[in-house]
XYZ file of C-alpha atoms in Angstrom:
395
model
C -6.406 -0.453 -20.771
C -3.110 0.707 -19.310
C 0.498 0.871 -20.395
C 0.739 4.560 -19.502
C 3.792 4.101 -17.263
C 6.844 1.876 -17.233
C 6.695 -1.510 -15.546
C 8.147 -1.762 -12.059
C 10.320 -4.448 -10.528
C 8.169 -4.484 -7.398
C 5.209 -2.638 -5.874
C 7.222 0.370 -4.659
C 8.896 0.718 -8.048
C 5.473 0.725 -9.736
C 4.224 3.439 -7.356
C 7.320 5.536 -8.072
C 6.497 5.353 -11.775
C 2.857 6.303 -11.174
C 3.971 9.298 -9.126
C 6.446 10.407 -11.751
C 3.698 10.249 -14.399
C 1.372 12.285 -12.109
C -1.255 9.545 -11.781
C -0.691 9.534 -8.019
C -0.738 13.122 -6.786
C -1.560 13.061 -3.074
C 0.271 11.605 -0.092
C -2.848 9.880 1.223
C -3.322 7.901 -1.997
C 0.373 7.094 -2.231
C 0.420 5.629 1.289
C -2.546 3.386 0.476
C -0.955 2.118 -2.757
C 2.346 1.352 -1.033
C 0.611 -0.438 1.841
C -1.181 -2.934 -0.432
C 1.042 -5.053 -2.666
C -0.741 -5.451 -5.998
C 1.055 -8.751 -6.555
C -0.785 -10.303 -3.590
C -4.030 -10.144 -5.602
C -2.691 -12.204 -8.499
C -2.973 -15.954 -8.792
C 0.173 -17.997 -8.316
C 2.078 -18.136 -11.561
C 0.891 -14.730 -12.774
C 2.616 -12.476 -10.245
C 5.362 -11.526 -12.733
C 2.761 -9.370 -14.515
C 1.547 -7.638 -11.357
C 3.783 -4.575 -11.622
C 3.091 -3.777 -15.250
C 0.641 -0.972 -15.995
C -1.807 -3.391 -17.572
C -5.192 -4.858 -16.730
C -5.289 -8.569 -15.836
C -8.094 -11.102 -16.152
C -8.329 -14.794 -15.367
C -11.791 -16.314 -15.513
C -14.057 -14.031 -13.483
C -11.129 -12.471 -11.617
C -10.159 -9.076 -12.973
C -7.880 -6.180 -12.014
C -7.814 -2.832 -13.810
C -4.516 -1.215 -14.805
C -2.666 0.618 -11.991
C -3.001 3.973 -13.784
C -6.810 3.549 -13.779
C -6.942 2.720 -10.061
C -4.718 5.745 -9.383
C -7.068 8.108 -11.211
C -10.075 6.572 -9.445
C -8.539 6.946 -5.978
C -7.617 10.579 -6.661
C -11.026 11.396 -8.181
C -12.905 9.956 -5.178
C -11.277 12.554 -2.880
C -11.404 10.159 0.043
C -11.494 11.413 3.622
C -11.512 9.647 6.993
C -14.932 8.608 8.220
C -16.711 8.482 4.850
C -19.007 5.727 3.582
C -17.950 3.938 0.378
C -19.776 1.602 -2.005
C -17.893 -0.396 -4.652
C -20.172 -1.630 -7.455
C -18.459 -4.619 -9.029
C -15.953 -4.925 -6.189
C -14.006 -7.805 -7.771
C -10.881 -8.929 -5.920
C -11.293 -6.288 -3.201
C -7.952 -4.649 -4.052
C -9.443 -1.165 -4.444
C -11.816 -1.564 -1.486
C -8.899 -2.530 0.762
C -6.928 0.570 -0.244
C -10.007 2.725 0.353
C -10.393 1.150 3.814
C -6.929 2.389 4.819
C -8.014 5.995 4.174
C -11.614 6.154 5.379
C -10.910 4.114 8.520
C -8.727 6.698 10.216
C -10.250 9.285 12.565
C -9.133 12.677 11.262
C -8.416 15.871 13.210
C -7.834 18.556 10.596
C -10.377 21.269 9.845
C -12.564 21.111 6.773
C -11.231 22.742 3.625
C -12.936 24.038 0.522
C -12.484 20.602 -1.022
C -14.517 19.145 1.852
C -17.460 21.537 1.648
C -19.823 18.855 0.294
C -18.437 16.124 2.534
C -19.742 14.929 5.882
C -16.206 15.418 7.174
C -16.010 18.419 9.510
C -12.953 18.481 11.706
C -13.731 16.110 14.576
C -17.401 15.710 13.609
C -18.674 12.965 11.333
C -21.932 11.570 10.060
C -23.357 8.379 11.620
C -21.156 6.493 9.141
C -18.057 7.664 11.015
C -15.798 8.077 12.717
C -14.371 4.860 11.255
C -16.155 4.807 7.903
C -18.311 2.294 6.053
C -16.886 0.083 3.295
C -19.269 -2.069 1.223
C -18.834 -3.958 -2.038
C -21.263 -5.729 -4.383
C -20.015 -8.390 -6.801
C -22.140 -10.611 -9.034
C -19.773 -13.613 -9.115
C -19.809 -15.732 -5.960
C -16.359 -17.219 -6.630
C -14.869 -13.724 -6.916
C -16.446 -12.667 -3.600
C -14.863 -15.718 -1.952
C -11.530 -14.806 -3.546
C -11.840 -11.219 -2.245
C -12.638 -12.429 1.270
C -9.597 -14.740 1.238
C -7.339 -11.881 0.121
C -8.794 -9.589 2.784
C -8.212 -12.193 5.486
C -4.632 -12.674 4.290
C -4.019 -8.916 4.439
C -5.342 -8.643 7.987
C -3.476 -11.709 9.241
C -0.090 -11.341 7.490
C 0.558 -7.854 6.100
C 3.000 -5.605 7.966
C 0.971 -2.615 6.741
C -2.106 -3.583 8.754
C -0.676 -2.403 12.080
C 0.161 1.032 10.646
C -3.424 2.056 9.833
C -6.874 2.229 11.379
C -8.565 -0.014 8.859
C -12.194 0.137 7.738
C -12.713 -3.472 6.778
C -14.664 -4.022 3.536
C -17.818 -6.142 3.602
C -18.611 -7.913 0.327
C -22.002 -9.267 -0.754
C -23.015 -11.327 -3.782
C -25.542 -9.750 -6.098
C -26.398 -7.667 -9.144
C -25.408 -4.069 -8.426
C -28.249 -2.869 -10.668
C -30.779 -4.505 -8.356
C -29.932 -2.769 -5.075
C -32.950 -2.336 -2.837
C -34.654 1.058 -3.066
C -34.622 1.155 0.736
C -30.829 1.112 0.785
C -28.945 3.872 2.547
C -26.909 6.387 0.562
C -23.127 6.730 0.408
C -20.529 9.493 0.406
C -18.405 7.846 -2.270
C -19.295 5.288 -4.973
C -17.190 3.599 -7.644
C -18.355 1.318 -10.425
C -15.623 -0.856 -11.920
C -17.345 -1.796 -15.204
C -18.732 0.068 -18.197
C -22.126 1.604 -17.428
C -24.835 2.245 -19.997
C -26.264 5.760 -20.003
C -29.694 4.512 -18.930
C -28.265 3.392 -15.549
C -26.480 6.647 -14.746
C -29.389 8.152 -12.793
C -29.908 4.904 -10.854
C -26.338 5.150 -9.534
C -26.450 8.902 -8.938
C -29.386 8.643 -6.514
C -27.360 6.277 -4.332
C -25.171 9.288 -3.486
C -25.626 11.580 -0.536
C -25.728 15.295 -1.286
C -22.067 16.320 -1.577
C -21.081 12.781 -2.498
C -18.885 11.709 -5.425
C -19.523 8.934 -7.946
C -16.736 7.731 -10.256
C -17.679 5.434 -13.137
C -16.797 4.618 -16.759
C -19.592 5.771 -19.052
C -19.481 6.273 -22.820
C -15.727 5.471 -22.893
C -14.910 8.164 -20.347
C -13.940 7.756 -16.702
C -16.316 10.315 -15.207
C -16.567 12.052 -11.837
C -20.092 13.045 -10.781
C -20.683 15.205 -7.694
C -24.160 15.498 -6.199
C -24.642 19.204 -5.456
C -28.303 19.069 -4.401
C -31.347 16.844 -4.192
C -31.822 16.995 -7.964
C -28.566 18.516 -9.220
C -25.223 17.009 -10.165
C -21.941 18.238 -11.623
C -20.131 15.985 -14.112
C -16.485 15.987 -15.184
C -14.634 13.698 -17.613
C -11.319 12.469 -16.214
C -9.794 10.070 -18.697
C -10.623 8.211 -21.900
C -11.005 4.521 -21.008
C -12.222 1.197 -22.345
C -14.041 -1.002 -19.804
C -15.882 -4.284 -20.202
C -19.645 -3.734 -19.766
C -21.315 -4.296 -16.435
C -22.454 -7.911 -16.070
C -26.113 -8.347 -15.170
C -27.788 -11.273 -13.505
C -29.183 -13.761 -16.020
C -32.790 -14.795 -15.491
C -35.604 -16.397 -17.417
C -38.233 -14.227 -19.068
C -40.832 -13.077 -16.587
C -38.751 -13.908 -13.499
C -38.650 -11.173 -10.896
C -35.072 -9.910 -10.332
C -33.573 -10.719 -6.958
C -33.097 -7.563 -4.903
C -29.691 -6.972 -3.307
C -29.694 -6.103 0.378
C -26.622 -4.097 1.307
C -25.021 -4.665 4.723
C -26.535 -2.503 7.466
C -24.649 0.499 8.835
C -24.339 -0.766 12.381
C -22.846 0.966 15.405
C -19.606 -0.691 16.429
C -19.615 -2.738 19.594
C -17.993 -1.357 22.735
C -15.485 -4.196 22.592
C -14.484 -3.282 19.040
C -14.212 0.429 19.913
C -11.958 -0.401 22.854
C -9.688 -2.447 20.612
C -9.452 0.420 18.114
C -8.543 3.016 20.731
C -6.087 0.765 22.570
C -4.321 -0.009 19.294
C -4.253 3.681 18.383
C -2.662 4.632 21.710
C -0.040 1.903 21.428
C 0.651 2.834 17.810
C 1.331 6.417 18.897
C 3.657 5.201 21.649
C 5.500 2.985 19.186
C 5.789 5.899 16.774
C 7.252 8.180 19.456
C 9.710 5.487 20.473
C 10.767 5.015 16.876
C 11.268 8.774 16.413
C 13.473 8.872 19.529
C 15.495 5.970 18.192
C 15.943 7.670 14.847
C 17.124 10.851 16.575
C 19.682 8.898 18.590
C 20.937 7.156 15.488
C 21.159 10.460 13.606
C 23.152 12.044 16.458
C 25.551 9.154 16.809
C 28.980 9.576 15.237
C 29.379 7.460 12.153
C 32.187 4.945 12.339
C 34.758 5.870 9.673
C 35.358 3.335 6.951
C 38.453 1.245 7.240
C 41.192 2.064 4.733
C 42.315 -0.785 2.580
C 45.960 -1.667 3.133
C 48.393 -3.127 0.663
C 50.221 -6.085 2.089
C 53.836 -5.958 0.857
C 57.049 -7.766 1.690
C 60.567 -6.523 1.347
C 63.386 -8.425 -0.329
C 66.999 -7.626 -1.109
C 68.152 -7.368 -4.706
C 71.530 -6.740 -6.306
C 71.968 -3.442 -8.088
C 74.739 -0.982 -8.982
C 75.193 2.715 -8.260
C 77.604 5.282 -9.641
C 79.937 7.004 -7.171
C 81.955 9.515 -9.095
C 83.309 7.611 -12.070
C 83.126 4.226 -10.381
C 80.318 1.634 -10.622
C 79.882 -0.018 -7.213
C 77.591 -3.037 -6.451
C 75.129 -2.435 -3.594
C 72.238 -4.274 -1.925
C 68.886 -2.341 -1.812
C 65.441 -3.222 -0.526
C 62.462 -3.324 -2.864
C 58.684 -3.654 -2.137
C 56.826 -6.417 -3.885
C 53.235 -7.496 -3.351
C 52.942 -11.029 -2.105
C 50.552 -13.350 -3.938
C 49.119 -14.835 -0.722
C 48.532 -11.356 0.707
C 46.616 -10.403 -2.425
C 44.185 -13.211 -1.625
C 43.789 -11.835 1.888
C 43.096 -8.389 0.426
C 40.297 -9.836 -1.695
C 38.717 -11.430 1.366
C 38.926 -8.135 3.239
C 37.320 -6.297 0.340
C 34.429 -8.771 0.236
C 33.888 -8.315 3.981
C 33.851 -4.519 3.645
C 31.344 -4.716 0.790
C 29.058 -6.852 2.954
C 29.305 -4.291 5.779
C 28.387 -1.500 3.342
C 25.366 -3.492 2.179
C 24.217 -3.953 5.779
C 24.377 -0.182 6.285
C 22.327 0.436 3.138
C 19.684 -2.015 4.340
C 19.430 -0.326 7.750
C 16.409 1.723 6.694
C 14.453 -1.380 5.709
C 15.341 -3.041 8.997
C 14.075 -0.028 10.938
C 10.695 -0.191 9.182
C 10.316 -3.768 10.363
C 11.381 -2.734 13.851
C 8.542 -0.208 14.019
C 5.973 -2.932 13.369
C 7.638 -5.216 15.912
C 7.675 -2.429 18.525
C 3.911 -2.026 18.163
C 3.389 -5.758 18.579
C 5.772 -5.856 21.544
C 3.742 -3.127 23.271
C 0.635 -5.301 23.055
C 2.396 -8.490 24.143
C 3.845 -6.635 27.164
C 0.410 -5.635 28.471
C -0.667 -7.322 31.751
C -3.630 -8.991 30.046
C -4.804 -12.550 29.433
C -3.296 -14.135 26.334
C -6.702 -14.456 24.683
C -7.250 -10.690 24.985
C -3.791 -9.973 23.566
C -4.630 -12.132 20.566
C -7.860 -10.189 20.115
C -5.969 -6.882 20.170
C -3.605 -8.304 17.537
C -6.532 -9.468 15.365
C -5.123 -12.968 15.909
C -2.124 -12.106 13.745
C 0.840 -14.479 13.919
C 3.593 -12.023 12.941
């Protein structure tokens, strides 16, 4: 499934194409897609295919097409502080993007779109204010792969410091065998084809006002729970998904129940880290805005004009004075071959300076991340505590 948009040269180019085709329609979803490089979730040797609008599978590892993930993210109507369950969580790519949205403490008032949500201005359900992010995957090797990719994102990605991240927790198990005592969720996504007989099983995992997105009967479907026994259903997109894999067992064996991670209150230490990082992020943002204003107000240095290097030489010529032809020496300009070589060198230098100016924006983005890190490193704290505040990141 896929191929709805043109291939991109890199992650940002792919997102531009998804926006142009109206698969990505909100700023919140766009920010999450740009923050997570799809290519990082591919195996070495397959990254060249990462920015095509196509699904990819290698063994048990699978990624849906970017246009599908875009529609899913938009259909989930994610808000800060929500709880999310990913059934068939795979590589963790989608769960990581979701974590960038639900992990942030919001401040805006509820809108009509939020009327069924637990999001109410500054008030959240016990799942908030930093959200809950759980995933269930039947293949143990894929769960290990997802955990490795998550660890790499936290430790190395420049995007990590720009968000309050709700870290996904992945468990191994059959998502059709979730314990009946499990808590309910605000948002649920199933990443494999679901038979009609399992639709109700997944719908009851939703809280009232919650949204379930799943492929069923070749349609990507959005289901909203409007009451204890009522749901609204809406088809989003015609799709073709591989069927949900179930746990194999011998006849008569009792299925192994899946215990989802508990919704635990964050430790005081973890809360302190979150709020310290938020404060420093705001300070870094203000400092970056001031720097941008200074740069915008500064007078731009005019470009140097290219000069022709010429030499003068005397030549013999003749002029008419009345009816007489008189020889006379005049000066003529002629470009010197050596000076032409110097001109070429000067032109190359000017082109390099122009390129540096064009790349200034990218440099400033990196500076913002470095400013945030510098704020933490400048704190009068023990080195071990600084490393904790940085999530032990090395860059």
